[in-house]
Amino acid sequence: MKKITYVSVLLIVMSCAFNKKNNVSKEKLNPNPDFKNLPLVSEIYTADPSAHIFNGKIYIYPSHDIDVAEPDTDDCGSQYSMRDYIVLSMDYIGGPVTTHEVALDIDDVPWAKRQFWAPDAAEKDGKFYLYFPTKDKNDVFKIGVAVSDKPEGPFESTKNPIEGSYSMDPSVFKDDDGSYYMYLGGIWGGQLQRWDENGNYTEMGCETQDNGIPNSPAISPRIAKMSDDMISFAEELKPIRIVDNSGNPILTKDYDRRFFEAAWIHKHNGTYYLSYSTGNTHYIVYATGDNPYGPFVYQGILNEPVQGWTNHHSTVKIDGKWYLFYHDVEMSGQSNLRNVKYTEFTHNEDGTINPVKTYFGNDFKF
Ligand code: FUB
């Protein structure tokens, strides 16, 4: 049983208040959710947590959700209209959480128009790099980068997006040899379907959500090695193949397994684990490979659906244990007002991951 604390009571009261105005969510929320974990912070809404150990502390780079008037009438993600980033930190796992000052505001990004979506961060030679997706003046998602001497910021944005970048949900993985790789992409509102695998762009509306061919291989997330300067790519973005255990590509129509958004890499016992969200089936699943570029072989579920439409995560090893950082909508009951949480997860001896379920009781229905 989780402890009933002052914070829990406050959350229940807030949750009731927000549920009353829950007229923009599409999902049917579980009427009696029994969550296993508490939100990390309750003073702001946070989502899409990218967790790292920097300078011996745990830093979490989340999206900062805000309540906006935009209705959820399409699948473009217009209700996710965030405009700044705020970093969280803990000195140790389970310790008090610090909510830092604003790390980056959209007004300080010269090329940005709207929507600060899921960010990530990396450290190199004592400098910290915040990678973030936002729409440019033409409403096209690109990836920006901002630099700081401190992990919590404030960060200073470069003048332009990373050349050759597109779509959203960047995550940056540091390999054991000191190389850094960016993974990115997301379909539907994330616009990856507008870009072919050679980086050619076709303008299209939100009604075109994938490649439109159910039996064709699903749209792939992309990878590029970072240059030494950490603010540019050392190569063009390349697609990452995700295949089943017979080596056949996961198909567009395979909604339980195909890539949607939120690509993240961790390395365990020499194996590369690519985990990602399946979007409209709400899983975080994972596939494994023997190098950063793949191909990656689909293995199974890492995180069962959470309450709320989106499911977005990161993984980090702390003191020899693996933790999953994720979000749900316990505080608001509203899909675009999320709260970040974490829980431990484990790998089996054969390398598979024990799927995480972050609530007690029946599965959520969508
Ligand atoms: O937070 C906005 C978007 O929702 C993220 O970029 C996606 O991964 C989804 O969580």
XYZ file of C-alpha atoms and ligand atoms in Angstrom:
376
model
C 0.000 0.000 0.000
C 1.349 3.399 -0.795
C 1.486 5.869 2.033
C -1.336 8.366 2.276
C 0.450 11.665 2.674
C -0.538 15.276 2.604
C 0.633 15.366 -1.025
C -1.633 12.411 -1.915
C -4.665 14.108 -0.372
C -3.850 17.319 -2.213
C -3.519 15.387 -5.468
C -6.856 13.673 -5.004
C -8.529 17.049 -4.390
C -6.792 18.558 -7.440
C -7.642 15.518 -9.524
C -11.344 15.857 -8.686
C -11.237 19.560 -9.547
C -9.556 18.957 -12.903
C -11.747 15.996 -13.801
C -14.762 18.281 -13.724
C -13.388 20.225 -16.670
C -12.119 17.167 -18.460
C -13.963 17.824 -21.681
C -11.030 17.674 -24.065
C -9.734 14.144 -23.418
C -10.595 11.356 -25.817
C -9.741 8.397 -23.640
C -12.052 6.798 -21.104
C -10.133 7.182 -17.895
C -10.269 4.430 -15.336
C -12.766 5.685 -12.744
C -10.860 4.125 -9.858
C -7.193 4.290 -10.693
C -4.872 2.945 -8.041
C -1.470 4.239 -8.971
C 1.659 2.583 -7.633
C 3.822 5.708 -7.704
C 3.407 9.367 -6.833
C 4.088 12.325 -9.116
C 7.608 13.693 -8.672
C 6.314 17.256 -8.335
C 2.832 18.709 -7.987
C 3.398 22.455 -8.455
C 3.722 22.145 -12.239
C 2.598 19.620 -14.850
C 5.479 17.642 -16.317
C 5.762 14.996 -19.035
C 8.174 13.124 -21.313
C 10.898 12.748 -18.661
C 14.485 12.265 -19.874
C 16.563 11.270 -16.856
C 20.362 11.405 -16.566
C 23.089 11.349 -13.972
C 25.147 14.529 -14.241
C 27.703 15.657 -11.630
C 26.615 12.770 -9.384
C 22.961 13.885 -9.198
C 19.801 12.801 -11.004
C 18.531 15.394 -13.482
C 15.177 15.041 -15.202
C 14.427 17.005 -18.375
C 10.638 16.998 -18.835
C 8.186 18.824 -21.036
C 6.300 21.474 -19.059
C 2.595 20.984 -19.759
C 0.293 23.980 -19.546
C -3.459 24.288 -19.822
C -4.327 25.711 -23.218
C -7.607 26.511 -24.898
C -6.714 24.401 -27.949
C -9.288 21.597 -28.190
C -8.190 18.039 -28.894
C -10.183 17.869 -32.097
C -7.523 16.403 -34.377
C -4.547 14.093 -34.054
C -2.028 16.890 -34.613
C -1.226 17.348 -30.930
C -2.399 20.975 -30.915
C -3.401 20.623 -27.262
C 0.292 20.104 -26.402
C 1.259 23.738 -26.717
C 4.072 24.067 -24.217
C 6.375 27.097 -24.142
C 9.236 26.545 -21.686
C 11.399 23.894 -20.054
C 11.959 23.455 -16.325
C 14.516 20.929 -15.065
C 13.965 18.723 -11.994
C 16.715 17.154 -9.900
C 17.249 14.764 -6.997
C 20.493 14.282 -5.075
C 19.644 10.581 -4.813
C 16.806 8.324 -5.906
C 13.826 8.846 -3.621
C 15.273 12.108 -2.288
C 13.563 15.500 -2.284
C 12.953 16.904 -5.766
C 14.174 20.367 -6.736
C 12.155 22.237 -9.343
C 14.626 24.625 -10.945
C 14.037 28.016 -12.574
C 12.964 28.176 -16.216
C 15.788 26.639 -18.254
C 14.674 27.875 -21.674
C 11.716 29.945 -22.880
C 10.382 29.731 -26.398
C 10.787 33.522 -26.795
C 14.543 32.988 -26.483
C 14.709 30.612 -29.439
C 15.009 32.840 -32.526
C 13.679 30.297 -35.040
C 10.836 28.836 -32.927
C 7.136 29.477 -33.420
C 5.293 27.139 -31.078
C 5.163 23.856 -29.134
C 8.135 22.869 -26.965
C 7.770 19.080 -27.059
C 9.788 16.285 -25.423
C 13.412 17.312 -24.750
C 16.623 15.509 -23.823
C 20.040 16.587 -22.562
C 23.661 15.500 -22.752
C 26.915 16.462 -21.056
C 30.301 16.734 -22.716
C 33.497 18.261 -21.319
C 31.652 20.144 -18.584
C 29.060 21.688 -20.911
C 25.390 20.735 -20.961
C 23.287 20.524 -24.099
C 19.507 20.707 -24.101
C 17.960 19.197 -27.236
C 14.375 20.119 -27.951
C 11.787 19.849 -30.729
C 9.711 22.831 -31.682
C 7.911 24.117 -34.751
C 9.645 26.701 -36.908
C 7.937 29.750 -38.407
C 6.446 27.487 -41.120
C 4.969 25.097 -38.521
C 7.494 22.393 -39.353
C 9.056 20.497 -36.431
C 12.863 20.728 -36.209
C 15.324 19.981 -33.415
C 16.952 22.835 -31.519
C 19.908 22.857 -29.164
C 20.761 25.160 -26.271
C 23.949 25.216 -24.184
C 24.721 25.865 -20.518
C 27.520 25.488 -17.967
C 25.012 23.995 -15.528
C 22.787 20.934 -15.929
C 19.713 22.858 -14.788
C 20.380 25.810 -17.096
C 19.575 28.499 -17.986
C 20.410 27.376 -21.515
C 21.270 29.597 -24.450
C 19.800 28.571 -27.771
C 21.753 28.479 -31.004
C 20.347 30.761 -33.729
C 19.065 27.957 -35.959
C 17.794 24.403 -35.597
C 20.301 21.592 -36.049
C 20.977 21.436 -39.767
C 19.396 18.361 -41.330
C 17.100 17.763 -38.343
C 13.371 17.197 -38.584
C 10.385 15.792 -36.671
C 10.528 15.589 -32.867
C 11.352 13.628 -29.680
C 15.158 13.797 -29.787
C 17.128 11.626 -27.385
C 20.900 11.572 -27.196
C 22.775 8.430 -26.215
C 26.444 8.374 -25.176
C 28.120 5.109 -26.083
C 30.974 3.575 -24.102
C 33.535 4.792 -26.662
C 32.484 8.428 -26.064
C 30.431 8.766 -29.281
C 27.059 10.503 -29.037
C 24.057 9.618 -31.203
C 20.744 11.392 -31.599
C 17.581 9.321 -32.109
C 14.428 11.136 -33.160
C 11.065 11.060 -34.841
C 7.379 10.614 -34.290
C 4.430 10.130 -36.633
C 0.993 11.849 -36.764
C 1.444 15.236 -35.012
C 5.193 14.571 -34.885
C 5.320 14.942 -38.721
C 7.811 12.127 -39.433
C 5.521 10.890 -42.235
C 6.302 14.109 -44.120
C 9.963 13.113 -44.513
C 11.152 10.278 -46.733
C 14.220 8.278 -45.739
C 16.446 10.542 -47.841
C 15.287 13.631 -45.971
C 12.952 14.943 -48.694
C 9.969 16.854 -47.366
C 6.361 16.797 -48.543
C 3.948 19.239 -46.916
C 0.796 17.439 -45.763
C -1.996 17.875 -43.266
C -2.593 15.980 -40.066
C -5.060 13.672 -41.759
C -2.035 11.938 -43.310
C -0.785 10.178 -40.212
C 1.529 7.480 -41.537
C 2.694 6.134 -44.890
C -0.855 4.999 -45.710
C 0.174 1.509 -46.813
C -0.823 -1.018 -44.108
C 1.345 -3.878 -45.410
C 4.453 -1.783 -45.939
C 7.221 -1.529 -43.332
C 6.314 1.002 -40.658
C 7.946 4.418 -40.691
C 11.338 4.207 -38.966
C 12.835 6.393 -36.267
C 16.040 8.128 -37.352
C 19.584 8.273 -36.022
C 22.571 10.540 -36.600
C 25.957 10.620 -34.916
C 26.648 13.961 -33.246
C 29.637 16.066 -34.267
C 32.305 16.843 -31.688
C 30.716 20.268 -31.168
C 27.465 18.587 -29.994
C 25.396 21.206 -31.832
C 25.434 19.590 -35.275
C 25.130 16.186 -36.907
C 28.248 14.415 -38.158
C 26.161 12.625 -40.798
C 22.729 12.690 -42.400
C 19.836 11.169 -40.488
C 19.397 7.477 -41.297
C 16.374 5.206 -40.722
C 16.582 2.507 -38.065
C 15.160 -0.887 -39.011
C 12.892 -2.559 -36.459
C 12.212 -6.204 -37.323
C 10.480 -9.219 -35.810
C 12.422 -12.283 -34.698
C 12.298 -13.692 -38.238
C 14.006 -10.586 -39.560
C 10.854 -9.218 -41.223
C 10.100 -5.513 -40.812
C 7.386 -4.513 -38.360
C 4.522 -3.298 -40.550
C 2.520 -0.057 -40.574
C -0.666 -1.859 -39.533
C 0.998 -3.610 -36.587
C -0.168 -0.990 -34.099
C 0.922 -2.938 -31.013
C 4.546 -3.057 -32.169
C 5.215 -0.337 -34.697
C 7.206 2.791 -33.861
C 5.164 5.901 -33.081
C 7.419 8.282 -31.064
C 9.708 8.613 -28.000
C 12.754 6.595 -29.119
C 15.223 5.999 -26.287
C 18.365 3.867 -26.047
C 19.980 2.174 -23.103
C 22.788 -0.357 -23.068
C 22.739 -3.384 -20.781
C 25.364 -6.142 -20.769
C 26.616 -4.950 -24.177
C 23.162 -5.032 -25.828
C 21.505 -1.876 -27.183
C 17.862 -1.544 -26.160
C 15.736 0.731 -28.345
C 12.487 1.506 -26.520
C 9.668 3.590 -27.953
C 5.986 4.428 -27.731
C 3.420 2.695 -29.935
C 1.195 5.805 -29.726
C -2.407 4.833 -30.351
C -1.974 1.461 -28.594
C -0.237 3.247 -25.705
C 2.623 0.818 -24.989
C 6.282 1.439 -24.421
C 7.921 -1.493 -26.175
C 11.543 -2.419 -26.809
C 13.737 -4.009 -29.437
C 17.380 -5.053 -29.144
C 20.436 -4.747 -31.350
C 24.199 -5.136 -31.257
C 25.129 -1.613 -32.358
C 23.606 1.891 -32.142
C 22.258 1.814 -35.735
C 20.418 -1.486 -35.499
C 18.650 -3.362 -36.921
C 16.707 -3.842 -33.715
C 14.683 -6.989 -33.101
C 11.317 -6.466 -31.416
C 11.209 -8.129 -27.969
C 8.164 -7.034 -26.003
C 6.591 -4.538 -23.645
C 8.607 -2.330 -21.318
C 5.726 -0.258 -19.900
C 2.024 -1.098 -20.088
C -0.330 1.765 -21.043
C -0.519 4.555 -18.504
C -3.557 6.660 -17.784
C -3.716 9.366 -20.471
C -3.185 9.098 -24.220
C 0.582 9.477 -24.437
C 3.164 7.138 -22.951
C 6.710 8.544 -22.978
C 9.655 7.419 -20.907
C 13.381 7.232 -20.309
C 15.608 4.700 -18.562
C 18.605 5.346 -16.349
C 20.901 3.183 -14.225
C 21.373 4.488 -10.698
C 23.554 2.689 -8.148
C 23.361 -0.554 -10.137
C 19.561 -0.538 -10.563
C 17.551 0.415 -13.635
C 14.773 2.984 -13.337
C 11.971 3.860 -15.726
C 10.882 7.490 -15.727
C 7.421 7.928 -17.250
C 4.305 10.036 -16.946
C 0.564 9.582 -16.418
C -2.298 11.968 -15.706
C -3.015 11.205 -12.053
C -3.039 14.901 -11.072
C -5.391 16.167 -13.777
C -7.256 13.303 -15.436
C -6.597 15.215 -18.652
C -4.310 13.899 -21.395
C -2.388 17.100 -22.024
C -1.699 17.826 -18.320
C 0.668 15.108 -17.258
C 2.855 14.335 -14.248
C 6.231 12.635 -14.172
C 6.920 9.555 -12.040
C 9.519 6.796 -11.812
C 9.763 3.152 -10.868
C 12.402 0.433 -10.885
C 12.514 -2.190 -13.634
C 14.596 -5.317 -14.121
C 16.237 -7.321 -16.888
C 16.132 -11.099 -16.832
C 19.249 -13.221 -17.304
C 18.312 -13.791 -20.960
C 18.225 -10.034 -21.524
C 14.446 -9.654 -21.671
C 12.796 -6.969 -19.558
C 10.059 -7.650 -17.031
C 7.165 -5.447 -18.250
C 6.227 -2.646 -15.904
C 2.650 -1.970 -14.835
C 2.317 1.273 -12.914
C -1.130 0.796 -11.388
C -3.016 -1.878 -9.486
C -6.137 -3.505 -10.862
C -7.661 -3.718 -14.313
C -6.118 -2.432 -17.503
C -7.070 1.003 -18.703
C -9.550 1.087 -21.552
C -9.039 3.496 -24.430
O 4.667 16.175 -24.989
C 4.337 16.358 -26.343
C 4.433 15.075 -27.078
O 3.547 14.129 -26.499
C 5.776 14.397 -27.004
O 6.738 14.983 -27.803
C 5.367 13.029 -27.375
O 6.337 12.059 -27.151
C 4.141 12.840 -26.520
O 4.455 12.472 -25.198
